[in-house]
CSV table of C-alpha atoms and ligand atoms in Angstrom, one decimal:
chain,number,residue,atom,x,y,z
A,89,UNK,CA,-47.0,-0.5,47.1
A,90,UNK,CA,-48.6,-2.5,49.7
A,91,UNK,CA,-48.5,-1.9,53.6
A,92,UNK,CA,-48.6,-4.3,56.5
A,93,UNK,CA,-52.2,-4.8,57.5
A,94,UNK,CA,-53.4,-2.4,60.3
A,95,UNK,CA,-53.5,-3.9,63.7
A,96,UNK,CA,-56.6,-2.2,64.6
A,97,UNK,CA,-59.5,-1.1,62.4
A,98,UNK,CA,-62.4,1.3,63.1
A,99,UNK,CA,-65.8,0.2,61.9
A,100,UNK,CA,-68.4,2.9,61.0
A,101,UNK,CA,-71.7,1.2,61.1
A,102,UNK,CA,-74.0,3.1,58.7
A,103,UNK,CA,-76.9,0.8,58.9
A,104,UNK,CA,-79.3,3.1,60.8
A,105,UNK,CA,-78.8,5.7,58.0
A,106,UNK,CA,-77.6,4.1,54.8
A,107,UNK,CA,-79.5,0.9,55.7
A,108,UNK,CA,-82.7,2.2,56.8
A,109,UNK,CA,-82.9,5.1,54.2
A,110,UNK,CA,-83.6,2.5,51.6
A,111,UNK,CA,-86.0,0.2,53.4
A,112,UNK,CA,-89.5,0.5,52.1
A,113,UNK,CA,-91.2,-0.4,55.4
A,114,UNK,CA,-91.3,2.7,57.7
A,115,UNK,CA,-89.2,2.2,60.8
A,116,UNK,CA,-90.7,3.6,64.0
A,117,UNK,CA,-88.3,5.8,66.2
A,118,UNK,CA,-88.1,3.4,69.1
A,119,UNK,CA,-86.9,0.7,66.8
A,120,UNK,CA,-84.2,3.0,65.3
A,121,UNK,CA,-83.2,4.0,68.8
A,122,UNK,CA,-82.9,0.4,69.8
A,123,UNK,CA,-80.8,-0.5,66.8
A,124,UNK,CA,-78.6,2.5,67.4
A,125,UNK,CA,-78.1,1.9,71.1
A,126,UNK,CA,-77.6,-1.8,70.7
A,127,UNK,CA,-74.8,-1.2,68.2
A,128,UNK,CA,-73.1,0.9,70.7
A,129,UNK,CA,-73.5,-1.8,73.3
A,130,UNK,CA,-71.8,-4.2,70.9
A,131,UNK,CA,-68.8,-2.0,70.8
A,132,UNK,CA,-69.3,0.1,67.8
A,133,UNK,CA,-67.9,3.4,68.3
A,134,UNK,CA,-69.1,5.2,65.2
A,135,UNK,CA,-72.7,4.9,64.2
A,136,UNK,CA,-74.2,7.0,61.4
A,137,UNK,CA,-77.6,7.3,62.9
A,138,UNK,CA,-79.7,10.0,60.8
A,139,UNK,CA,-79.8,12.2,57.7
A,140,UNK,CA,-80.9,15.8,57.6
A,141,UNK,CA,-81.9,15.7,53.9
A,142,UNK,CA,-85.3,16.9,52.2
A,143,UNK,CA,-88.0,14.6,53.6
A,144,UNK,CA,-89.5,14.8,50.1
A,145,UNK,CA,-86.4,13.1,48.7
A,146,UNK,CA,-85.8,10.6,51.6
A,147,UNK,CA,-89.0,10.1,53.6
A,148,UNK,CA,-87.5,7.4,55.6
A,149,UNK,CA,-85.1,9.8,57.3
A,150,UNK,CA,-87.9,12.5,58.0
A,151,UNK,CA,-87.7,11.7,61.7
A,152,UNK,CA,-83.9,12.3,62.1
A,153,UNK,CA,-84.2,15.2,64.5
A,154,UNK,CA,-86.3,13.2,66.9
A,155,UNK,CA,-84.0,10.3,66.5
A,156,UNK,CA,-80.9,12.4,67.2
A,157,UNK,CA,-82.4,14.1,70.3
A,158,UNK,CA,-83.5,10.8,71.9
A,159,UNK,CA,-80.5,8.6,71.7
A,160,UNK,CA,-79.2,7.5,75.0
A,161,UNK,CA,-75.5,8.3,74.1
A,162,UNK,CA,-72.8,6.1,75.4
A,163,UNK,CA,-69.5,8.0,76.3
A,164,UNK,CA,-66.8,7.5,73.5
A,165,UNK,CA,-69.3,6.8,70.8
A,166,UNK,CA,-69.8,9.2,67.9
A,167,UNK,CA,-73.4,9.2,66.5
A,168,UNK,CA,-73.2,11.1,63.2
A,169,UNK,CA,-75.7,12.3,60.6
A,170,UNK,CA,-75.7,13.3,56.9
A,171,UNK,CA,-76.0,17.0,56.1
A,172,UNK,CA,-76.4,18.3,52.4
A,173,UNK,CA,-76.9,22.2,53.1
A,174,UNK,CA,-77.1,24.9,55.7
A,175,UNK,CA,-80.8,24.0,56.3
A,176,UNK,CA,-79.7,20.5,57.2
A,177,UNK,CA,-76.9,21.8,59.4
A,178,UNK,CA,-79.3,23.9,61.3
A,179,UNK,CA,-81.5,21.0,62.2
A,180,UNK,CA,-78.6,18.9,63.0
A,181,UNK,CA,-77.2,21.4,65.5
A,182,UNK,CA,-80.7,21.9,67.0
A,183,UNK,CA,-80.8,18.2,67.7
A,184,UNK,CA,-77.6,18.0,69.4
A,185,UNK,CA,-75.6,16.3,66.5
A,186,UNK,CA,-71.9,16.6,67.2
A,187,UNK,CA,-70.6,15.1,63.8
A,188,UNK,CA,-71.9,15.4,60.4
A,189,UNK,CA,-71.0,14.2,56.9
A,190,UNK,CA,-71.3,16.1,53.8
A,191,UNK,CA,-71.7,14.0,50.5
A,192,UNK,CA,-70.4,14.7,47.1
A,193,UNK,CA,-70.0,12.6,44.1
A,194,UNK,CA,-67.2,11.7,41.6
A,195,UNK,CA,-69.9,11.6,38.8
A,196,UNK,CA,-71.8,14.6,37.6
A,197,UNK,CA,-75.0,12.6,36.5
A,198,UNK,CA,-75.2,11.1,40.1
A,199,UNK,CA,-74.6,14.5,41.8
A,200,UNK,CA,-77.6,16.0,39.7
A,201,UNK,CA,-79.9,12.9,40.6
A,202,UNK,CA,-78.8,12.6,44.3
A,203,UNK,CA,-78.4,16.3,45.3
A,204,UNK,CA,-79.8,18.3,42.4
A,205,UNK,CA,-76.7,20.2,41.5
A,206,UNK,CA,-73.4,19.7,39.7
A,207,UNK,CA,-70.1,18.5,41.6
A,208,UNK,CA,-68.8,22.1,41.5
A,209,UNK,CA,-72.0,23.5,43.0
A,210,UNK,CA,-72.0,21.0,45.5
A,211,UNK,CA,-68.6,21.7,46.7
A,212,UNK,CA,-69.4,25.5,46.9
A,213,UNK,CA,-72.5,24.6,48.9
A,214,UNK,CA,-70.4,22.7,51.3
A,215,UNK,CA,-68.1,25.6,52.0
A,216,UNK,CA,-70.4,27.4,54.2
A,217,UNK,CA,-71.7,24.3,56.0
A,218,UNK,CA,-68.1,23.3,56.8
A,219,UNK,CA,-67.2,26.8,57.9
A,220,UNK,CA,-70.2,26.9,60.4
A,221,UNK,CA,-69.9,23.3,61.6
A,222,UNK,CA,-66.2,23.8,62.4
A,223,UNK,CA,-66.8,27.0,64.2
A,224,UNK,CA,-69.4,25.2,66.3
A,225,UNK,CA,-67.0,22.3,67.1
A,226,UNK,CA,-68.8,20.0,64.9
A,227,UNK,CA,-66.5,17.3,63.1
A,228,UNK,CA,-67.1,16.8,59.6
A,229,UNK,CA,-66.5,13.6,57.5
A,230,UNK,CA,-66.8,13.9,53.7
A,231,UNK,CA,-68.3,11.3,51.2
A,232,UNK,CA,-67.2,10.8,47.6
A,233,UNK,CA,-69.8,8.6,45.9
A,234,UNK,CA,-69.6,6.5,42.8
A,235,UNK,CA,-65.8,6.1,43.1
A,236,UNK,CA,-65.8,2.9,41.1
A,237,UNK,CA,-68.6,3.6,38.6
A,238,UNK,CA,-71.8,5.4,38.2
A,239,UNK,CA,-75.5,4.1,37.5
A,240,UNK,CA,-76.0,6.9,35.1
A,241,UNK,CA,-72.7,7.5,33.4
A,242,UNK,CA,-70.7,4.3,33.8
A,243,UNK,CA,-66.9,4.5,34.5
A,244,UNK,CA,-65.6,7.1,36.9
A,245,UNK,CA,-62.4,8.7,36.4
A,246,UNK,CA,-59.7,8.3,39.2
A,247,UNK,CA,-58.5,12.0,38.8
A,248,UNK,CA,-62.2,13.0,39.5
A,249,UNK,CA,-62.4,10.9,42.7
A,250,UNK,CA,-58.9,12.5,43.7
A,251,UNK,CA,-60.2,16.0,43.1
A,252,UNK,CA,-63.4,15.8,45.0
A,253,UNK,CA,-61.7,13.9,47.8
A,254,UNK,CA,-58.9,16.3,48.1
A,255,UNK,CA,-61.1,19.4,48.0
A,256,UNK,CA,-63.3,17.9,50.7
A,257,UNK,CA,-60.1,17.2,52.8
A,258,UNK,CA,-58.8,20.7,52.2
A,259,UNK,CA,-61.9,22.2,53.3
A,260,UNK,CA,-61.6,20.6,56.6
A,261,UNK,CA,-63.2,17.1,56.6
A,262,UNK,CA,-61.1,15.0,58.9
A,263,UNK,CA,-61.8,11.7,57.0
A,264,UNK,CA,-62.9,10.9,53.5
A,265,UNK,CA,-65.1,7.9,52.9
A,266,UNK,CA,-64.8,6.5,49.5
A,267,UNK,CA,-68.3,5.3,48.4
A,268,UNK,CA,-68.7,2.5,45.7
A,269,UNK,CA,-72.2,3.2,45.6
A,270,UNK,CA,-73.3,0.5,43.1
A,271,UNK,CA,-70.6,-2.0,44.2
A,272,UNK,CA,-69.1,-2.5,40.7
A,273,UNK,CA,-65.3,-2.0,42.1
A,274,UNK,CA,-63.1,-4.9,42.1
A,275,UNK,CA,-59.7,-5.3,44.2
A,276,UNK,CA,-57.2,-4.2,41.6
A,277,UNK,CA,-59.3,-1.1,40.6
A,278,UNK,CA,-59.6,-0.3,44.3
A,279,UNK,CA,-56.0,-0.5,44.8
A,280,UNK,CA,-55.3,1.6,41.7
A,281,UNK,CA,-57.6,4.4,42.9
A,282,UNK,CA,-56.0,4.2,46.4
A,283,UNK,CA,-52.5,4.4,44.9
A,284,UNK,CA,-53.6,7.8,43.4
A,285,UNK,CA,-55.4,9.1,46.6
A,286,UNK,CA,-52.6,8.2,48.9
A,287,UNK,CA,-50.3,10.5,47.2
A,288,UNK,CA,-52.7,13.4,47.9
A,289,UNK,CA,-54.2,12.5,51.2
A,290,UNK,CA,-52.9,10.7,54.3
A,291,UNK,CA,-54.1,7.2,54.2
A,292,UNK,CA,-55.0,7.6,57.9
A,293,UNK,CA,-57.8,10.0,56.6
A,294,UNK,CA,-59.4,7.7,54.3
A,295,UNK,CA,-62.2,5.2,54.6
A,296,UNK,CA,-63.7,2.8,52.3
A,297,UNK,CA,-67.5,2.4,51.8
A,298,UNK,CA,-68.5,-0.5,49.6
A,299,UNK,CA,-72.0,-1.5,48.7
A,300,UNK,CA,-72.1,-5.4,47.9
A,301,UNK,CA,-74.1,-5.4,44.8
A,302,UNK,CA,-71.5,-7.7,43.0
A,303,UNK,CA,-70.4,-9.6,45.7
A,304,UNK,CA,-66.9,-7.8,45.7
A,305,UNK,CA,-67.0,-5.7,48.9
A,306,UNK,CA,-64.9,-8.2,51.1
A,307,UNK,CA,-62.3,-8.6,48.4
A,308,UNK,CA,-62.3,-4.8,47.9
A,309,UNK,CA,-62.0,-4.4,51.7
A,310,UNK,CA,-59.0,-6.8,51.8
A,311,UNK,CA,-57.3,-5.0,48.9
A,312,UNK,CA,-57.9,-1.7,50.8
A,313,UNK,CA,-56.4,-3.2,54.0
A,314,UNK,CA,-53.3,-4.0,52.1
A,315,UNK,CA,-53.0,-0.4,51.1
A,316,UNK,CA,-53.1,0.6,54.7
A,317,UNK,CA,-56.7,1.5,55.1
A,318,UNK,CA,-58.0,1.3,58.6
A,319,UNK,CA,-61.4,2.7,58.6
A,320,UNK,CA,-64.2,0.6,57.1
A,321,UNK,CA,-68.0,1.6,56.7
A,322,UNK,CA,-70.3,-1.5,56.9
A,323,UNK,CA,-74.0,-2.1,57.7
A,324,UNK,CA,-75.4,-4.5,60.2
A,325,UNK,CA,-77.1,-7.3,58.5
A,326,UNK,CA,-76.0,-5.8,55.2
A,327,UNK,CA,-79.1,-3.4,55.3
A,328,UNK,CA,-79.2,-0.8,52.7
A,329,UNK,CA,-78.7,0.6,49.2
A,330,UNK,CA,-79.1,4.2,47.8
A,331,UNK,CA,-82.6,5.6,46.8
A,332,UNK,CA,-80.9,7.4,44.0
A,333,UNK,CA,-78.9,4.5,42.6
A,334,UNK,CA,-81.0,2.0,40.9
A,335,UNK,CA,-80.2,-1.6,41.7
A,336,UNK,CA,-77.6,-0.8,44.4
A,337,UNK,CA,-77.8,-3.3,47.2
A,338,UNK,CA,-77.0,-3.0,50.8
A,339,UNK,CA,-73.6,-2.0,52.2
A,340,UNK,CA,-71.2,-4.8,53.1
A,341,UNK,CA,-72.5,-6.6,56.1
A,342,UNK,CA,-70.7,-5.6,59.4
A,343,UNK,CA,-70.7,-9.3,60.7
A,344,UNK,CA,-68.9,-10.3,57.5
A,345,UNK,CA,-66.3,-7.7,57.9
A,346,UNK,CA,-65.8,-8.6,61.5
A,347,UNK,CA,-65.6,-12.2,60.8
A,348,UNK,CA,-62.8,-11.5,58.2
A,349,UNK,CA,-61.0,-9.2,60.4
A,350,UNK,CA,-61.1,-11.5,63.4
A,351,UNK,CA,-59.7,-14.2,61.2
A,352,UNK,CA,-56.8,-11.8,60.4
A,353,UNK,CA,-56.0,-11.0,64.0
A,354,UNK,CA,-57.1,-7.4,63.5
A,355,UNK,CA,-58.7,-5.7,66.5
A,356,UNK,CA,-61.9,-3.9,66.3
A,357,UNK,CA,-63.2,-3.9,70.0
A,358,UNK,CA,-66.6,-5.2,68.6
A,359,UNK,CA,-68.4,-8.2,69.8
A,360,UNK,CA,-69.4,-10.1,66.7
A,361,UNK,CA,-71.9,-12.3,68.3
A,362,UNK,CA,-73.7,-9.4,69.7
A,363,UNK,CA,-73.9,-7.9,66.2
A,364,UNK,CA,-75.3,-11.2,64.8
A,365,UNK,CA,-78.1,-10.9,67.2
A,366,UNK,CA,-78.8,-7.3,66.5
A,367,UNK,CA,-78.7,-8.1,62.6
A,368,UNK,CA,-81.4,-10.9,63.3
A,369,UNK,CA,-83.5,-8.6,65.4
A,370,UNK,CA,-83.7,-5.6,62.8
A,371,UNK,CA,-84.3,-8.0,59.9
A,372,UNK,CA,-87.0,-10.0,61.7
A,373,UNK,CA,-88.6,-6.5,62.3
A,374,UNK,CA,-88.3,-5.6,58.6
A,375,UNK,CA,-89.6,-9.1,57.5
A,376,UNK,CA,-86.3,-9.5,55.1
A,377,UNK,CA,-83.6,-12.2,55.6
A,378,UNK,CA,-80.1,-11.5,57.1
A,379,UNK,CA,-78.0,-10.4,54.1
A,380,UNK,CA,-74.9,-11.3,55.9
A,381,UNK,CA,-73.3,-14.7,55.2
A,382,UNK,CA,-71.4,-14.9,58.2
A,383,UNK,CA,-74.4,-13.6,60.3
A,384,UNK,CA,-76.6,-16.2,58.9
A,385,UNK,CA,-74.1,-19.0,59.7
A,386,UNK,CA,-73.5,-17.8,63.3
A,387,UNK,CA,-77.0,-17.2,64.0
A,388,UNK,CA,-77.8,-20.8,62.9
A,389,UNK,CA,-75.1,-22.0,65.3
A,390,UNK,CA,-72.5,-23.1,62.9
A,391,UNK,CA,-69.1,-23.1,64.5
A,392,UNK,CA,-66.8,-20.4,63.3
B,118,HMG,P1,-83.4,20.7,46.1
B,118,HMG,O1,-84.9,20.3,45.8
B,118,HMG,O2,-82.6,21.3,45.0
B,118,HMG,O3,-83.5,21.9,47.3
B,118,HMG,O4,-82.9,19.5,46.8
B,118,HMG,P2,-84.1,23.3,47.6
B,118,HMG,O5,-83.2,24.0,48.5
B,118,HMG,O6,-84.6,23.9,46.3
B,118,HMG,O7,-85.3,22.9,48.5
B,118,HMG,C1,-86.5,22.1,48.2
B,118,HMG,C2,-87.3,21.8,49.3
B,118,HMG,O8,-86.7,20.8,50.3
B,118,HMG,C3,-87.7,22.9,50.1
B,118,HMG,O9,-89.0,22.7,50.8
B,118,HMG,C4,-86.7,23.0,51.3
B,118,HMG,O10,-87.2,23.7,52.5
B,118,HMG,C5,-86.4,21.6,51.5
B,118,HMG,P3,-90.4,23.3,50.3
B,118,HMG,O11,-90.3,24.8,50.2
B,118,HMG,O12,-90.5,22.6,48.7
B,118,HMG,O13,-91.4,22.8,51.2
B,118,HMG,N1,-85.2,21.3,52.0
B,118,HMG,C6,-84.8,20.6,53.0
B,118,HMG,N2,-85.7,20.0,54.1
B,118,HMG,C7,-85.2,19.3,55.1
B,118,HMG,N3,-83.7,19.3,55.2
B,118,HMG,C8,-83.0,19.8,54.4
B,118,HMG,C9,-83.6,20.5,53.2
B,118,HMG,N4,-82.9,21.1,52.2
B,118,HMG,C10,-84.0,21.6,51.5
B,118,HMG,N5,-81.7,19.9,54.5
B,118,HMG,C11,-81.3,18.6,48.5
B,118,HMG,C12,-81.6,19.6,47.3
B,118,HMG,C13,-80.0,18.4,48.6
B,118,HMG,C14,-82.0,19.1,49.7
B,118,HMG,C15,-82.0,17.2,48.0
B,118,HMG,O14,-81.5,17.0,46.8
B,118,HMG,C16,-81.9,16.2,49.0
B,118,HMG,O15,-82.4,16.2,50.2
B,118,HMG,N6,-81.0,15.0,48.6
B,118,HMG,C17,-80.6,14.0,49.5
B,118,HMG,C18,-80.5,12.7,48.7
B,118,HMG,C19,-80.0,11.6,49.7
B,118,HMG,O16,-80.1,11.8,50.9
B,118,HMG,N7,-79.5,10.6,49.1
B,118,HMG,C20,-79.2,9.4,49.9
B,118,HMG,C21,-77.8,9.8,50.8
B,118,HMG,S1,-76.3,9.8,49.8
B,118,HMG,C22,-75.9,8.0,49.7
B,118,HMG,O17,-76.6,7.2,50.3
B,118,HMG,C23,-74.4,7.7,49.3
B,118,HMG,C24,-73.4,7.4,50.6
B,118,HMG,O18,-74.1,6.3,51.3
B,118,HMG,C25,-72.2,7.1,50.0
B,118,HMG,C26,-72.2,6.0,48.8
B,118,HMG,O19,-72.7,4.9,49.1
B,118,HMG,O20,-71.6,6.2,47.7
B,118,HMG,C27,-73.3,8.7,51.4
B,119,MG,MG1,-73.7,4.2,50.7
């Protein structure tokens, strides 16, 4: 069953975390802070800014405590961070983080490669993290990775996605972000998955997180909007990938999503032109091109 399109969509920009975690060039703290603060200035109200994981696993995020401490916070904006275990939660709390995200997977092989434990062990590990976070008034978002396929074991079962998502939701995650980590999903498959999930979890508590490896992200987002999804993860300039998913390219670009939503008359409260400028600045620093089609066209002065 399709729903009318939502009138408003919330964008979660994951560029400072999902984007920068996968860039080979080290990004100094002042550049990270400028990126995060500029995104807030452009109207993004949820910015995934850091990740309290092992620095041996993801060295790019080793400065997360310092980043979280130094962000000049704009009222009404959430600056969240990934947390895999109690050690990560401790660092998140110490550095003033008010929202975290735990991250599980719908693939056993990916779970082992990414967080060194099985799906069941990860869910057990999240229990005390969730309990302590919620007691301290910290909101928790939950990710399910590999919802449309896994780089190590191929197809993902929709029943596994639903099981992991439902478990995280029942534990107290206020929102479940469905990660197409390697971007192999296609629109009808996405709708099929959402049909299952919506029977178990309110649609308002679901978000979509597409990587654009196969150029399917916007089509998948359009399909998700038709199902009533109103929270979309994206990354300025299409930065990113996943260090534990070989070949995964960046997240869908925030610029591309905003351009499509604007064309559909869907409100986001975000200034697309400012996002284009931010995308240009960060990719100039990284020495890579803007990976957003709309970003490139608008920066070159093409009329929308
Ligand atoms: P492990 O090796 O099994 O953990 O890793 P451990 O508990 O045995 O600890 C090993 C060492 O790590 C110890 O240090 C710990 O202190 C340290 P040592 O004694 O060897 O010096 N350690 C930590 N240090 C800092 N912060 C921590 C922490 N925990 C342990 N929180 C672990 C298990 C989960 C830590 C590891 O596998 C890990 O950090 N994995 C993270 C991988 C990652 O960040 N992947 C990318 C994010 S997920 C993603 O991108 C997908 C997403 O975007 C959605 C999608 O697209 O699908 C979210
Ligand atoms: Mg991701």
